[in-house]
Amino acid sequence: MLRVIPVQKGETGAGARFVAALRAVPRNLRDDLWTTAHDPLSRTERPGWRDWMPAFALVLGFTAALIAIPNVNQLTAVYGLNMSYAVLLGGLQSAALVLALVRPVPAWWAVTIAMVIVTALAEPRAPDVFLPWTGPGLALQAGVLLLLALRVRPRAAVEALLISILVGLAGGLFVSRAHDYDIGAAAAILTTVVVIGAALRASRVARTELVMQEELTAEERARRTLLEERNRIARELHDVLAHHMSLISIQAQVAPHLVEDPPDELKENLAAIRENAVEALTELRRVLGVLRSEDPLSEGARHTPQPTLDRLDELVGNVRDAGQTVTARTTGEPRPLSPGVELSAFRIVQEALSNVMRHAPGTEARVELGYEPHALAIRVTNTAPAEPAPPSRTAGHGLLGMRERTTMLGGELAVGSTPDGGYEVTAILPATPRKPPANQVEDTP
Amino acid sequence: MTNIRVLIADDQMMVRQGFTVLLNAEPGIEVVGQAVDGLDAVAKVAELAPDVVLMDIRMPQLGGIEATRRITAPPGAAVKVLVLTTFDLDEYVYEALRAGASGFLLKDASAADLAQAVRVVAAGDALLAPNITKRLITEFSRLTGTARAPLKERVGDLTERESEVLSLIAQGLSNAEIAERLVVAEQTVKSHVSRILVKLGLRDRTQAAVYAYETGLVRPSGQ
């Protein structure tokens, strides 16, 4: 059976929200105050709370102990508690202050309950004593509330404050013995400490968030740099690939012209090769379109082919023209390497030299290329600069790019200072011997 | 009719050799030389006076765009430049057209397309790949903000009929199509076209199309 519940007018709009808020109160209270949870101590501040904790504990413990003595005295002498209760309750209140350092919510419960018990047991000897708050009791509760407000959400702190005041109010109302019923002063003191605590917490939270934000931004920047570099590398390699693909398509068309009366099978086969190359090129152009839109090429790069090691002399010459002393040496038998290796090797030398110009201008740079049977060894060094350049905070595009390129090829990269104060970049790129095609001597893809 | 004399400028020997073989196999086309980079191309054009240059864009020393600019800069230079690209990069093509190229072609174009392109460019009586050319010109004249607005006055030098012909050129129509549209002889269209080029100081109909879009004579929407 369906039962239609009429929606009452008061439950819509602001009214409904108010009712909902009221209904949420018990749950909020339970969430906020029936827990031992509190803010973790920040790790980012230095020196932070964590480091000062033992000192705080010491001072607090000393204070708590100092207050305990007059507290117990008062509880026996003024409030008429017997000695064992006085020691127990006074001790509990003092212990709560120390406990508040690590467990503010239970500590607050402890002082509040202690206050209730004191009020219930008290038989004041004079009509003008403070009740339900004893003087020392109020001081300890204020201390605990301050520590609480520093460590929990403002809502929980306000709830604790209100409960403290309500409990005090109830105690004052229901205790029929003559006493000084000055709840206003007590409430004012407790409110003040909670406001101070909450304000301090708010500024700490803001600072922590700022630090986290900065960390995030730095992380984001590093990620971006890495992605940009990978994008650049991918673009260059696809570029080289596209050149080779278009060569295949041209050669497949040219081949039938090179023999007289080519058989039909051969022509068909070559036509299929060409078709495949053209299809692959179409796909490649799409990929390149995506890669390019991310990172537009510089004017110079757009009008020149992707470099190979053939153009190393040109590069060294340009660097020299820019005022950098640089010598280049090649060992082993130079041979054409795979386009990816050639391009990467050129870029690594280029990056290394531009780092030298940027960070150690006026030094002597050396470029060494070693053609080994199964690898190409690249070494770019510079002598010690006259005055040490400021260390850069993060690995820039340069080092990152060199590392990415080396890793991509399965090679090794080592960078670091030399014993004489200079800097050294060494890359070993695996390079299997490649047989050059007969007529590809001056190829620059 | 004499052969169309072609110079091939590309830094890759295989491309040069390949295109030479393909074009020499075509009747009426003769490859007269090869250049290995932009500087070489400029020199070879001066030396060999070809009708058409097949120009690669990305070359060492001097890129194809700058080489095109130098080759087509001298007033009265009759040589036509056909730009070859590995990538169908719109911006290259527009730059190439602005630099004075008459057309462009992908390197992996078929031999037939290649020969056709050389013939069209050499004859100069139609735009190469009108649709693509138009799309590129309109797109880029919009992007570059039609910076040549003051030239409008010079469109005023054209007679009404010549302006009409110019806008039809820009829409990619060949001389024959324009003749049909205007119900005149093709020879009349030809003389209109050459008067337009002379009056505006332009070298060919591709440049005339670029001009028409950039001056706003023809609107990208095709009005």
PDB file of N, CA and C in Angstrom, chain B residues 164-216:
ATOM      1  N   GLU B 164      35.341  41.056 -61.687  1.00  0.00           N
ATOM      2  CA  GLU B 164      34.514  39.856 -61.752  1.00  0.00           C
ATOM      3  C   GLU B 164      35.376  38.626 -62.051  1.00  0.00           C
ATOM      4  N   VAL B 165      36.260  38.799 -63.047  1.00  0.00           N
ATOM      5  CA  VAL B 165      37.152  37.698 -63.413  1.00  0.00           C
ATOM      6  C   VAL B 165      38.039  37.324 -62.228  1.00  0.00           C
ATOM      7  N   LEU B 166      38.545  38.342 -61.525  1.00  0.00           N
ATOM      8  CA  LEU B 166      39.429  38.075 -60.378  1.00  0.00           C
ATOM      9  C   LEU B 166      38.695  37.250 -59.324  1.00  0.00           C
ATOM     10  N   SER B 167      37.445  37.614 -59.056  1.00  0.00           N
ATOM     11  CA  SER B 167      36.737  36.865 -58.019  1.00  0.00           C
ATOM     12  C   SER B 167      36.464  35.429 -58.471  1.00  0.00           C
ATOM     13  N   LEU B 168      36.294  35.235 -59.787  1.00  0.00           N
ATOM     14  CA  LEU B 168      36.102  33.866 -60.278  1.00  0.00           C
ATOM     15  C   LEU B 168      37.409  33.066 -60.207  1.00  0.00           C
ATOM     16  N   ILE B 169      38.517  33.752 -60.468  1.00  0.00           N
ATOM     17  CA  ILE B 169      39.829  33.102 -60.316  1.00  0.00           C
ATOM     18  C   ILE B 169      39.971  32.607 -58.882  1.00  0.00           C
ATOM     19  N   ALA B 170      39.625  33.515 -57.954  1.00  0.00           N
ATOM     20  CA  ALA B 170      39.786  33.189 -56.538  1.00  0.00           C
ATOM     21  C   ALA B 170      38.891  32.035 -56.125  1.00  0.00           C
ATOM     22  N   GLN B 171      37.788  31.865 -56.846  1.00  0.00           N
ATOM     23  CA  GLN B 171      36.914  30.745 -56.508  1.00  0.00           C
ATOM     24  C   GLN B 171      37.382  29.436 -57.133  1.00  0.00           C
ATOM     25  N   GLY B 172      38.512  29.529 -57.847  1.00  0.00           N
ATOM     26  CA  GLY B 172      39.136  28.302 -58.336  1.00  0.00           C
ATOM     27  C   GLY B 172      38.739  27.919 -59.754  1.00  0.00           C
ATOM     28  N   LEU B 173      38.076  28.813 -60.472  1.00  0.00           N
ATOM     29  CA  LEU B 173      37.666  28.481 -61.837  1.00  0.00           C
ATOM     30  C   LEU B 173      38.839  28.606 -62.803  1.00  0.00           C
ATOM     31  N   SER B 174      38.864  27.716 -63.793  1.00  0.00           N
ATOM     32  CA  SER B 174      39.898  27.803 -64.819  1.00  0.00           C
ATOM     33  C   SER B 174      39.443  28.822 -65.871  1.00  0.00           C
ATOM     34  N   ASN B 175      40.339  29.164 -66.766  1.00  0.00           N
ATOM     35  CA  ASN B 175      39.994  30.135 -67.811  1.00  0.00           C
ATOM     36  C   ASN B 175      38.787  29.674 -68.614  1.00  0.00           C
ATOM     37  N   ALA B 176      38.790  28.377 -68.956  1.00  0.00           N
ATOM     38  CA  ALA B 176      37.694  27.837 -69.755  1.00  0.00           C
ATOM     39  C   ALA B 176      36.377  27.984 -69.001  1.00  0.00           C
ATOM     40  N   GLU B 177      36.398  27.679 -67.691  1.00  0.00           N
ATOM     41  CA  GLU B 177      35.175  27.771 -66.887  1.00  0.00           C
ATOM     42  C   GLU B 177      34.698  29.215 -66.772  1.00  0.00           C
ATOM     43  N   ILE B 178      35.677  30.125 -66.627  1.00  0.00           N
ATOM     44  CA  ILE B 178      35.307  31.540 -66.522  1.00  0.00           C
ATOM     45  C   ILE B 178      34.667  32.002 -67.822  1.00  0.00           C
ATOM     46  N   ALA B 179      35.263  31.550 -68.929  1.00  0.00           N
ATOM     47  CA  ALA B 179      34.728  31.929 -70.253  1.00  0.00           C
ATOM     48  C   ALA B 179      33.286  31.471 -70.376  1.00  0.00           C
ATOM     49  N   GLU B 180      33.029  30.250 -69.933  1.00  0.00           N
ATOM     50  CA  GLU B 180      31.691  29.690 -70.005  1.00  0.00           C
ATOM     51  C   GLU B 180      30.739  30.511 -69.139  1.00  0.00           C
ATOM     52  N   ARG B 181      31.208  30.819 -67.914  1.00  0.00           N
ATOM     53  CA  ARG B 181      30.366  31.545 -66.961  1.00  0.00           C
ATOM     54  C   ARG B 181      29.990  32.931 -67.503  1.00  0.00           C
ATOM     55  N   LEU B 182      30.976  33.612 -68.115  1.00  0.00           N
ATOM     56  CA  LEU B 182      30.741  34.989 -68.554  1.00  0.00           C
ATOM     57  C   LEU B 182      30.264  35.063 -70.002  1.00  0.00           C
ATOM     58  N   VAL B 183      30.167  33.884 -70.618  1.00  0.00           N
ATOM     59  CA  VAL B 183      29.765  33.797 -72.022  1.00  0.00           C
ATOM     60  C   VAL B 183      30.651  34.681 -72.907  1.00  0.00           C
ATOM     61  N   VAL B 184      31.958  34.439 -72.802  1.00  0.00           N
ATOM     62  CA  VAL B 184      32.912  35.122 -73.678  1.00  0.00           C
ATOM     63  C   VAL B 184      33.889  34.063 -74.184  1.00  0.00           C
ATOM     64  N   ALA B 185      34.737  34.446 -75.081  1.00  0.00           N
ATOM     65  CA  ALA B 185      35.739  33.506 -75.584  1.00  0.00           C
ATOM     66  C   ALA B 185      36.829  33.313 -74.539  1.00  0.00           C
ATOM     67  N   GLU B 186      37.456  32.119 -74.525  1.00  0.00           N
ATOM     68  CA  GLU B 186      38.507  31.849 -73.548  1.00  0.00           C
ATOM     69  C   GLU B 186      39.680  32.801 -73.746  1.00  0.00           C
ATOM     70  N   GLN B 187      39.901  33.158 -75.026  1.00  0.00           N
ATOM     71  CA  GLN B 187      40.997  34.080 -75.316  1.00  0.00           C
ATOM     72  C   GLN B 187      40.756  35.427 -74.613  1.00  0.00           C
ATOM     73  N   THR B 188      39.497  35.854 -74.567  1.00  0.00           N
ATOM     74  CA  THR B 188      39.143  37.104 -73.889  1.00  0.00           C
ATOM     75  C   THR B 188      39.469  37.007 -72.406  1.00  0.00           C
ATOM     76  N   VAL B 189      39.103  35.856 -71.817  1.00  0.00           N
ATOM     77  CA  VAL B 189      39.403  35.648 -70.395  1.00  0.00           C
ATOM     78  C   VAL B 189      40.900  35.741 -70.166  1.00  0.00           C
ATOM     79  N   LYS B 190      41.650  35.088 -71.074  1.00  0.00           N
ATOM     80  CA  LYS B 190      43.105  35.105 -70.937  1.00  0.00           C
ATOM     81  C   LYS B 190      43.649  36.531 -70.917  1.00  0.00           C
ATOM     82  N   SER B 191      43.124  37.350 -71.785  1.00  0.00           N
ATOM     83  CA  SER B 191      43.650  38.728 -71.813  1.00  0.00           C
ATOM     84  C   SER B 191      43.198  39.497 -70.574  1.00  0.00           C
ATOM     85  N   HIS B 192      41.963  39.202 -70.089  1.00  0.00           N
ATOM     86  CA  HIS B 192      41.544  39.801 -68.820  1.00  0.00           C
ATOM     87  C   HIS B 192      42.517  39.432 -67.710  1.00  0.00           C
ATOM     88  N   VAL B 193      42.822  38.133 -67.652  1.00  0.00           N
ATOM     89  CA  VAL B 193      43.697  37.641 -66.576  1.00  0.00           C
ATOM     90  C   VAL B 193      45.059  38.328 -66.647  1.00  0.00           C
ATOM     91  N   SER B 194      45.612  38.410 -67.873  1.00  0.00           N
ATOM     92  CA  SER B 194      46.947  39.015 -67.917  1.00  0.00           C
ATOM     93  C   SER B 194      46.897  40.504 -67.589  1.00  0.00           C
ATOM     94  N   ARG B 195      45.794  41.184 -67.951  1.00  0.00           N
ATOM     95  CA  ARG B 195      45.681  42.610 -67.571  1.00  0.00           C
ATOM     96  C   ARG B 195      45.579  42.758 -66.053  1.00  0.00           C
ATOM     97  N   ILE B 196      44.804  41.835 -65.441  1.00  0.00           N
ATOM     98  CA  ILE B 196      44.657  41.874 -63.977  1.00  0.00           C
ATOM     99  C   ILE B 196      46.026  41.723 -63.315  1.00  0.00           C
ATOM    100  N   LEU B 197      46.786  40.734 -63.807  1.00  0.00           N
ATOM    101  CA  LEU B 197      48.090  40.470 -63.198  1.00  0.00           C
ATOM    102  C   LEU B 197      49.005  41.675 -63.365  1.00  0.00           C
ATOM    103  N   VAL B 198      48.970  42.279 -64.534  1.00  0.00           N
ATOM    104  CA  VAL B 198      49.831  43.444 -64.777  1.00  0.00           C
ATOM    105  C   VAL B 198      49.410  44.609 -63.882  1.00  0.00           C
ATOM    106  N   LYS B 199      48.091  44.891 -63.865  1.00  0.00           N
ATOM    107  CA  LYS B 199      47.599  46.031 -63.073  1.00  0.00           C
ATOM    108  C   LYS B 199      47.920  45.875 -61.593  1.00  0.00           C
ATOM    109  N   LEU B 200      47.789  44.659 -61.097  1.00  0.00           N
ATOM    110  CA  LEU B 200      47.995  44.446 -59.658  1.00  0.00           C
ATOM    111  C   LEU B 200      49.433  44.091 -59.317  1.00  0.00           C
ATOM    112  N   GLY B 201      50.241  43.919 -60.358  1.00  0.00           N
ATOM    113  CA  GLY B 201      51.635  43.577 -60.101  1.00  0.00           C
ATOM    114  C   GLY B 201      51.783  42.190 -59.513  1.00  0.00           C
ATOM    115  N   LEU B 202      50.967  41.269 -59.964  1.00  0.00           N
ATOM    116  CA  LEU B 202      51.026  39.902 -59.444  1.00  0.00           C
ATOM    117  C   LEU B 202      51.625  38.984 -60.489  1.00  0.00           C
ATOM    118  N   ARG B 203      52.188  37.861 -60.003  1.00  0.00           N
ATOM    119  CA  ARG B 203      52.913  37.026 -60.947  1.00  0.00           C
ATOM    120  C   ARG B 203      52.071  35.910 -61.572  1.00  0.00           C
ATOM    121  N   ASP B 204      51.069  35.427 -60.868  1.00  0.00           N
ATOM    122  CA  ASP B 204      50.238  34.400 -61.486  1.00  0.00           C
ATOM    123  C   ASP B 204      48.868  34.354 -60.810  1.00  0.00           C
ATOM    124  N   ARG B 205      48.007  33.454 -61.283  1.00  0.00           N
ATOM    125  CA  ARG B 205      46.641  33.444 -60.778  1.00  0.00           C
ATOM    126  C   ARG B 205      46.555  32.967 -59.336  1.00  0.00           C
ATOM    127  N   THR B 206      47.527  32.163 -58.900  1.00  0.00           N
ATOM    128  CA  THR B 206      47.529  31.761 -57.500  1.00  0.00           C
ATOM    129  C   THR B 206      47.692  33.008 -56.630  1.00  0.00           C
ATOM    130  N   GLN B 207      48.661  33.841 -57.040  1.00  0.00           N
ATOM    131  CA  GLN B 207      48.879  35.081 -56.291  1.00  0.00           C
ATOM    132  C   GLN B 207      47.646  35.993 -56.397  1.00  0.00           C
ATOM    133  N   ALA B 208      46.997  35.930 -57.544  1.00  0.00           N
ATOM    134  CA  ALA B 208      45.781  36.736 -57.710  1.00  0.00           C
ATOM    135  C   ALA B 208      44.699  36.259 -56.752  1.00  0.00           C
ATOM    136  N   ALA B 209      44.606  34.935 -56.578  1.00  0.00           N
ATOM    137  CA  ALA B 209      43.608  34.387 -55.656  1.00  0.00           C
ATOM    138  C   ALA B 209      43.921  34.805 -54.225  1.00  0.00           C
ATOM    139  N   VAL B 210      45.187  34.672 -53.843  1.00  0.00           N
ATOM    140  CA  VAL B 210      45.604  35.097 -52.505  1.00  0.00           C
ATOM    141  C   VAL B 210      45.216  36.556 -52.300  1.00  0.00           C
ATOM    142  N   TYR B 211      45.521  37.346 -53.322  1.00  0.00           N
ATOM    143  CA  TYR B 211      45.243  38.783 -53.270  1.00  0.00           C
ATOM    144  C   TYR B 211      43.738  39.048 -53.101  1.00  0.00           C
ATOM    145  N   ALA B 212      42.941  38.336 -53.878  1.00  0.00           N
ATOM    146  CA  ALA B 212      41.490  38.555 -53.837  1.00  0.00           C
ATOM    147  C   ALA B 212      40.932  38.264 -52.448  1.00  0.00           C
ATOM    148  N   TYR B 213      41.417  37.198 -51.829  1.00  0.00           N
ATOM    149  CA  TYR B 213      40.938  36.881 -50.480  1.00  0.00           C
ATOM    150  C   TYR B 213      41.448  37.881 -49.468  1.00  0.00           C
ATOM    151  N   GLU B 214      42.698  38.261 -49.607  1.00  0.00           N
ATOM    152  CA  GLU B 214      43.291  39.139 -48.603  1.00  0.00           C
ATOM    153  C   GLU B 214      42.743  40.566 -48.666  1.00  0.00           C
ATOM    154  N   THR B 215      42.322  40.973 -49.851  1.00  0.00           N
ATOM    155  CA  THR B 215      41.755  42.320 -49.937  1.00  0.00           C
ATOM    156  C   THR B 215      40.267  42.314 -49.644  1.00  0.00           C
ATOM    157  N   GLY B 216      39.713  41.127 -49.491  1.00  0.00           N
ATOM    158  CA  GLY B 216      38.298  41.058 -49.167  1.00  0.00           C
ATOM    159  C   GLY B 216      37.409  41.159 -50.393  1.00  0.00           C
TER     160      GLY B 216
END
